[in-house]
Amino acid sequence: MKLYWYRVAPNPTKVRLYIAEKIAGGAALEIEGVLVTLPKGEQRSPEHRARNPFETLPVLELDDGSTIIESLAIIEYLEELYPAPPLWGMEPRTRARAREVERIVEQRLLNPVITYIHATASPTGRPPNADVADRAAAEWPMALLYLDELLADERPFLLGEAPTVGDCTLAATLQFARFAKIDLLAGLPNLARWDDAYRARPIAQMVLTL
Ligand SMILES: N[C@@H](CCC(=O)N[C@@H](CS)C(=O)NCC(=O)O)C(=O)O
């Protein structure tokens, strides 16, 4: 299998963190990484469009040449192939909670952060739009407060003692915010502690560069 990715871009980073967590937990995942340089527009090349008509990353290419073009679908596919260690948890209720928290991180935090960054100083050259940026920035404080409260009992990961996919999505989001010099963590001590601890882990350091 091949994973097409670019550094710091949050959706590929989420998948790369997921893969790193799985390998660290003993999964025999063998995936070759292939860089697609987003600022140069390589995602719009005919080769990449053949992999993914939406011109985005990540893309997982299987050995038969077919592709999976949504980050969460890639994660679900790999999780079914390599169930151990379980990155959604073990029990149905835990798995539902892990999926719920991951959706909150992606939809209420990552997506507005991406929208804001592309509407202010887009790394891939999209035009600025102050109204879009303002609306996006109004969306994320509630998610940040929710996560800060979730982490108030000093648990090491969002769901407790072991990482789940939401931790990968959150770390990818906070790295992208750092790249754009947006301080999301002011006044959120629990989230700031989670961020420091997550980034200090060797697994995270294999993937995160900021
Ligand atoms: N819903 C998709 C979103 C993919 C996406 O938008 N990826 C960004 C990088 S984080 C991208 O490739 N953008 C290309 C561009 O801006 O031209 C997923 O979760 O995989």
XYZ file of C-alpha atoms and ligand atoms in Angstrom:
230
model
C 0.000 0.000 0.000
C 1.030 3.608 -0.590
C -0.060 6.696 1.332
C 0.081 9.983 -0.566
C 0.649 12.802 1.907
C 2.189 16.194 2.576
C 3.790 17.431 5.769
C 1.730 19.550 8.216
C -1.449 19.199 6.109
C -3.866 18.037 8.812
C -5.838 15.279 7.089
C -2.722 13.354 5.954
C -1.144 14.063 9.357
C -4.129 12.532 11.142
C -3.716 9.319 9.120
C 0.070 9.270 9.585
C -0.328 9.644 13.361
C -2.903 6.846 13.316
C -0.458 4.594 11.418
C 2.373 5.492 13.824
C 0.143 4.658 16.819
C -0.797 1.302 15.274
C 2.808 0.348 14.481
C 3.947 1.391 17.965
C 1.227 -0.889 19.347
C 2.560 -3.852 17.351
C 0.483 -3.812 14.125
C 2.471 -5.114 11.132
C 1.425 -2.266 8.866
C 3.657 -1.699 5.845
C 2.779 1.455 3.971
C 5.074 3.367 1.647
C 4.759 7.143 1.909
C 4.680 9.261 -1.272
C 4.934 13.061 -1.002
C 2.558 15.227 -3.021
C 3.702 18.847 -2.646
C 0.505 20.823 -2.078
C 1.999 24.359 -2.303
C 3.333 23.444 -5.773
C -0.137 22.283 -6.828
C 0.913 18.657 -7.389
C -2.537 17.570 -6.136
C -3.944 19.036 -9.364
C -1.667 16.962 -11.640
C -3.289 14.401 -13.970
C -1.506 11.612 -12.013
C -3.044 12.702 -8.721
C -6.461 13.439 -10.233
C -6.499 9.832 -11.468
C -6.025 8.772 -7.839
C -8.498 11.299 -6.421
C -10.733 13.517 -8.594
C -11.220 15.886 -5.626
C -7.470 16.749 -5.746
C -6.909 16.231 -2.009
C -4.708 14.306 0.394
C -4.466 11.812 1.938
C -4.959 9.015 -0.585
C -4.336 5.370 0.247
C -3.481 3.302 -2.841
C -4.012 -0.422 -2.451
C -1.860 -3.085 -4.085
C -4.525 -3.577 -6.812
C -4.183 0.118 -7.751
C -7.557 1.189 -6.312
C -7.636 4.170 -3.951
C -9.373 5.323 -0.765
C -9.660 9.122 -0.773
C -11.173 10.131 2.596
C -9.000 10.168 5.725
C -11.543 8.542 8.006
C -12.374 5.842 5.425
C -8.631 5.082 5.221
C -8.467 4.749 9.000
C -11.571 2.534 9.148
C -10.142 0.304 6.384
C -6.802 -0.110 8.152
C -8.551 -0.671 11.480
C -10.504 -3.575 9.942
C -7.331 -5.080 8.442
C -5.296 -4.575 11.622
C -7.665 -4.598 14.615
C -4.884 -4.599 17.241
C -4.244 -2.339 19.037
C -7.827 -1.033 18.783
C -7.690 2.696 18.074
C -11.415 3.102 18.669
C -11.405 1.195 21.974
C -12.779 -2.275 22.813
C -16.426 -2.044 23.909
C -19.358 -0.796 21.768
C -20.056 2.120 24.130
C -16.368 3.103 24.248
C -16.147 2.889 20.465
C -19.230 5.084 20.060
C -17.730 7.631 22.459
C -14.369 7.562 20.636
C -16.121 8.168 17.295
C -18.232 10.928 18.842
C -15.188 12.751 20.217
C -13.293 12.353 16.923
C -16.239 13.837 14.978
C -16.395 16.758 17.434
C -12.666 17.417 16.959
C -12.875 17.192 13.175
C -16.137 18.957 12.497
C -16.165 21.593 15.236
C -12.439 22.349 15.447
C -10.335 21.080 12.536
C -12.734 22.100 9.771
C -13.190 25.707 10.996
C -9.415 25.987 11.541
C -8.790 24.827 7.946
C -11.435 27.240 6.635
C -9.928 30.119 8.637
C -6.371 29.444 7.479
C -7.379 29.197 3.828
C -9.476 32.383 4.169
C -6.602 34.373 5.693
C -3.242 33.112 4.389
C -3.916 30.019 2.276
C -0.836 27.779 1.891
C -2.254 26.595 -1.442
C -3.097 30.045 -2.787
C -6.848 30.322 -2.217
C -8.152 33.923 -2.170
C -8.639 35.626 1.229
C -12.174 36.203 2.538
C -12.581 38.105 5.817
C -16.269 37.182 6.329
C -15.579 33.473 5.892
C -12.599 33.756 8.278
C -14.671 35.535 10.952
C -17.462 32.955 10.771
C -14.968 30.094 11.042
C -13.170 31.626 14.034
C -16.506 31.976 15.854
C -17.071 28.219 15.584
C -14.090 26.745 17.425
C -14.177 28.227 20.996
C -17.008 25.925 22.092
C -15.154 22.819 20.883
C -11.959 23.960 22.608
C -13.792 24.482 25.917
C -15.474 21.080 25.568
C -12.098 19.379 25.075
C -10.479 21.339 27.910
C -13.226 20.170 30.284
C -12.937 16.592 29.031
C -9.227 16.639 29.927
C -9.726 18.298 33.349
C -9.198 14.998 35.216
C -5.624 14.899 33.805
C -6.242 11.804 31.687
C -3.350 11.301 29.245
C -5.578 10.840 26.166
C -9.020 12.063 25.112
C -10.695 8.792 26.065
C -8.495 7.935 29.035
C -5.430 5.726 29.263
C -4.928 4.813 25.583
C -4.853 6.909 22.407
C -7.833 6.812 20.053
C -8.320 8.313 16.599
C -9.535 11.606 18.097
C -6.095 12.168 19.632
C -4.590 11.885 16.133
C -7.123 14.352 14.711
C -6.544 16.782 17.574
C -2.736 16.670 17.290
C -2.978 17.217 13.517
C -5.297 20.187 14.095
C -3.074 21.855 16.706
C 0.005 21.399 14.501
C -1.780 23.111 11.588
C -2.796 25.977 13.907
C 0.841 26.342 15.030
C 1.916 26.424 11.376
C -0.464 29.358 10.831
C 0.593 30.989 14.136
C -2.916 30.764 15.616
C -2.873 30.390 19.399
C -5.757 28.043 20.134
C -4.565 27.084 23.619
C -4.600 30.400 25.534
C -6.636 29.998 28.732
C -7.078 26.251 28.211
C -4.622 24.642 30.668
C -5.840 21.059 30.275
C -5.698 21.131 26.509
C -2.270 22.786 26.645
C -1.047 20.012 28.971
C -2.456 17.343 26.614
C -0.716 19.042 23.672
C 2.672 19.149 25.454
C 2.396 15.528 26.584
C 1.176 14.201 23.217
C 3.903 16.011 21.287
C 6.617 14.786 23.663
C 5.887 11.151 22.760
C 8.409 9.569 20.347
C 5.501 8.332 18.187
C 4.259 11.878 17.699
C 7.767 13.162 17.051
C 8.106 10.716 14.132
C 5.232 12.539 12.407
C 4.854 16.069 13.769
C 7.405 18.669 12.703
C 5.900 21.762 14.368
N -12.488 15.158 3.830
C -11.155 14.956 3.291
C -10.460 16.317 3.239
C -9.148 16.232 2.488
C -8.483 17.584 2.329
O -9.158 18.626 2.167
N -7.145 17.566 2.349
C -6.371 18.790 2.168
C -5.099 18.706 2.990
S -5.451 18.659 4.739
C -5.965 18.954 0.736
O -5.501 17.998 0.131
N -6.101 20.152 0.162
C -5.714 20.399 -1.198
C -5.787 21.851 -1.574
O -6.002 22.699 -0.713
O -5.599 22.119 -2.757
C -10.396 13.958 4.157
O -10.733 13.842 5.356
O -9.517 13.247 3.661
